[in-house]
Amino acid sequence: MSSFYCYYLCVFFLGCLFPGDILLEINGLRVHTLEQVFSQIQQTSSLIDCKLLVQAPKEGILRSSIQCFNSNSKTKRYVRCLFDYDATKDSLLPTGDVGLSFKSGDVLELVNDQDPNWWQVCL
């Protein structure tokens, strides 16, 4: 099977993945082939827990990934950092300890996105 077909299956069943992402585990079991991925997905009747090695997406893909989020969803949502940020050097924060520093490629859990200009996340 082609890598495009594998990418299509992962996006269809698992949500927003990007070219270059590597699927390591499904529901705690390591997967190495497309057949193993498909088998694990077929055997699961509830939520699928995936462990990924993520790559920073190219510009333009970020917009489409944000559209995949549903703010009313009760499932955990994650965002991938596309740049480095040092909260201690941010002059708009009252003190550096109220912000969260992160590096490009870090994956953060989205906790609150009700304000379109400010998201609450945890590392």
mmCIF file of C-alpha atoms in Angstrom:
data_model
loop_
_atom_site.group_PDB
_atom_site.id
_atom_site.type_symbol
_atom_site.label_atom_id
_atom_site.label_comp_id
_atom_site.label_asym_id
_atom_site.label_seq_id
_atom_site.Cartn_x
_atom_site.Cartn_y
_atom_site.Cartn_z
ATOM 1 C CA MET A 1 0.000 0.000 0.000
ATOM 2 C CA SER A 2 1.175 3.518 -0.702
ATOM 3 C CA SER A 3 2.198 6.003 1.980
ATOM 4 C CA PHE A 4 -0.576 8.299 0.719
ATOM 5 C CA TYR A 5 -3.157 5.595 1.462
ATOM 6 C CA CYS A 6 -1.676 5.087 4.942
ATOM 7 C CA TYR A 7 -1.872 8.853 5.551
ATOM 8 C CA TYR A 8 -5.488 8.877 4.332
ATOM 9 C CA LEU A 9 -6.455 6.035 6.681
ATOM 10 C CA CYS A 10 -4.833 7.731 9.672
ATOM 11 C CA VAL A 11 -6.549 11.042 8.967
ATOM 12 C CA PHE A 12 -9.890 9.332 8.353
ATOM 13 C CA PHE A 13 -9.839 7.240 11.524
ATOM 14 C CA LEU A 14 -7.665 9.236 13.916
ATOM 15 C CA GLY A 15 -8.162 12.922 13.127
ATOM 16 C CA CYS A 16 -5.642 15.566 12.137
ATOM 17 C CA LEU A 17 -2.247 14.077 11.327
ATOM 18 C CA PHE A 18 0.328 15.700 9.102
ATOM 19 C CA PRO A 19 2.805 14.352 6.552
ATOM 20 C CA GLY A 20 5.951 13.402 8.426
ATOM 21 C CA ASP A 21 4.157 12.422 11.655
ATOM 22 C CA ILE A 22 5.057 8.908 12.820
ATOM 23 C CA LEU A 23 2.429 6.770 14.521
ATOM 24 C CA LEU A 24 4.224 4.857 17.292
ATOM 25 C CA GLU A 25 1.427 3.232 19.325
ATOM 26 C CA ILE A 26 -2.314 2.672 19.251
ATOM 27 C CA ASN A 27 -3.953 1.985 22.618
ATOM 28 C CA GLY A 28 -0.558 1.209 24.172
ATOM 29 C CA LEU A 29 0.508 -1.300 21.492
ATOM 30 C CA ARG A 30 3.433 -0.509 19.194
ATOM 31 C CA VAL A 31 2.619 -0.477 15.485
ATOM 32 C CA HIS A 32 5.123 -0.791 12.636
ATOM 33 C CA THR A 33 3.012 -1.502 9.548
ATOM 34 C CA LEU A 34 -0.168 -0.245 7.958
ATOM 35 C CA GLU A 35 -1.743 -3.648 8.580
ATOM 36 C CA GLN A 36 -1.047 -3.362 12.337
ATOM 37 C CA VAL A 37 -2.554 0.147 12.380
ATOM 38 C CA PHE A 38 -5.667 -1.004 10.543
ATOM 39 C CA SER A 39 -6.020 -4.094 12.762
ATOM 40 C CA GLN A 40 -5.804 -2.042 15.977
ATOM 41 C CA ILE A 41 -8.355 0.463 14.686
ATOM 42 C CA GLN A 42 -10.777 -2.323 13.715
ATOM 43 C CA GLN A 43 -10.475 -3.972 17.153
ATOM 44 C CA THR A 44 -11.280 -0.749 19.012
ATOM 45 C CA SER A 45 -14.898 0.049 19.757
ATOM 46 C CA SER A 46 -14.255 3.191 21.819
ATOM 47 C CA LEU A 47 -11.778 6.071 21.744
ATOM 48 C CA ILE A 48 -8.404 5.483 20.150
ATOM 49 C CA ASP A 49 -5.340 6.542 22.160
ATOM 50 C CA CYS A 50 -2.407 7.278 19.847
ATOM 51 C CA LYS A 51 1.231 7.991 20.580
ATOM 52 C CA LEU A 52 2.834 10.052 17.816
ATOM 53 C CA LEU A 53 6.230 11.420 16.950
ATOM 54 C CA VAL A 54 5.147 14.761 15.495
ATOM 55 C CA GLN A 55 6.880 16.944 12.927
ATOM 56 C CA ALA A 56 6.242 20.676 12.612
ATOM 57 C CA PRO A 57 3.709 21.182 9.786
ATOM 58 C CA LYS A 58 4.417 23.481 6.867
ATOM 59 C CA GLU A 59 2.854 26.931 6.835
ATOM 60 C CA GLY A 60 -0.811 26.884 5.814
ATOM 61 C CA ILE A 61 -1.484 23.484 7.343
ATOM 62 C CA LEU A 62 -1.887 25.115 10.766
ATOM 63 C CA ARG A 63 -5.147 26.791 9.751
ATOM 64 C CA SER A 64 -6.688 23.508 8.646
ATOM 65 C CA SER A 65 -5.554 21.771 11.839
ATOM 66 C CA ILE A 66 -7.186 24.438 13.993
ATOM 67 C CA GLN A 67 -10.448 23.899 12.115
ATOM 68 C CA CYS A 68 -10.342 20.230 13.168
ATOM 69 C CA PHE A 69 -10.868 21.304 16.783
ATOM 70 C CA ASN A 70 -14.369 21.450 18.232
ATOM 71 C CA SER A 71 -14.397 23.814 21.224
ATOM 72 C CA ASN A 72 -17.369 22.040 22.801
ATOM 73 C CA SER A 73 -15.693 18.632 22.632
ATOM 74 C CA LYS A 74 -15.058 16.779 25.899
ATOM 75 C CA THR A 75 -12.107 14.885 24.426
ATOM 76 C CA LYS A 76 -8.546 16.001 25.118
ATOM 77 C CA ARG A 77 -7.067 18.202 22.403
ATOM 78 C CA TYR A 78 -3.433 18.959 21.725
ATOM 79 C CA VAL A 79 -1.534 21.614 19.789
ATOM 80 C CA ARG A 80 1.936 21.426 18.306
ATOM 81 C CA CYS A 81 4.245 24.444 18.821
ATOM 82 C CA LEU A 82 5.679 25.926 15.632
ATOM 83 C CA PHE A 83 8.123 28.311 17.351
ATOM 84 C CA ASP A 84 10.060 28.833 20.592
ATOM 85 C CA TYR A 85 8.551 31.096 23.273
ATOM 86 C CA ASP A 86 10.228 32.288 26.490
ATOM 87 C CA ALA A 87 7.626 33.642 28.944
ATOM 88 C CA THR A 88 10.332 35.312 31.049
ATOM 89 C CA LYS A 89 11.181 37.607 28.107
ATOM 90 C CA ASP A 90 7.559 38.578 27.274
ATOM 91 C CA SER A 91 7.110 42.260 28.151
ATOM 92 C CA LEU A 92 3.300 41.968 27.937
ATOM 93 C CA LEU A 93 3.120 39.608 30.936
ATOM 94 C CA PRO A 94 3.127 41.096 34.455
ATOM 95 C CA THR A 95 5.703 38.465 35.512
ATOM 96 C CA GLY A 96 7.367 35.614 33.628
ATOM 97 C CA ASP A 97 5.951 32.974 35.951
ATOM 98 C CA VAL A 98 2.368 33.486 34.684
ATOM 99 C CA GLY A 99 3.310 32.325 31.186
ATOM 100 C CA LEU A 100 4.401 28.930 29.893
ATOM 101 C CA SER A 101 7.667 28.717 27.957
ATOM 102 C CA PHE A 102 7.830 26.146 25.156
ATOM 103 C CA LYS A 103 9.993 25.070 22.230
ATOM 104 C CA SER A 104 9.166 24.370 18.596
ATOM 105 C CA GLY A 105 7.825 20.828 18.296
ATOM 106 C CA ASP A 106 6.491 20.654 21.877
ATOM 107 C CA VAL A 107 2.967 19.257 22.173
ATOM 108 C CA LEU A 108 0.664 21.058 24.617
ATOM 109 C CA GLU A 109 -2.737 19.966 25.917
ATOM 110 C CA LEU A 110 -5.403 22.566 25.111
ATOM 111 C CA VAL A 111 -7.379 23.273 28.286
ATOM 112 C CA ASN A 112 -9.420 26.358 27.350
ATOM 113 C CA ASP A 113 -9.832 28.104 23.986
ATOM 114 C CA GLN A 114 -12.927 30.231 24.643
ATOM 115 C CA ASP A 115 -10.973 33.473 24.042
ATOM 116 C CA PRO A 116 -9.829 33.502 20.378
ATOM 117 C CA ASN A 117 -6.728 35.548 21.296
ATOM 118 C CA TRP A 118 -5.588 33.528 24.321
ATOM 119 C CA TRP A 119 -5.496 29.776 24.893
ATOM 120 C CA GLN A 120 -4.886 28.020 28.192
ATOM 121 C CA VAL A 121 -2.639 24.962 27.826
ATOM 122 C CA CYS A 122 -0.586 22.611 29.953
ATOM 123 C CA LEU A 123 2.686 20.924 29.052
#
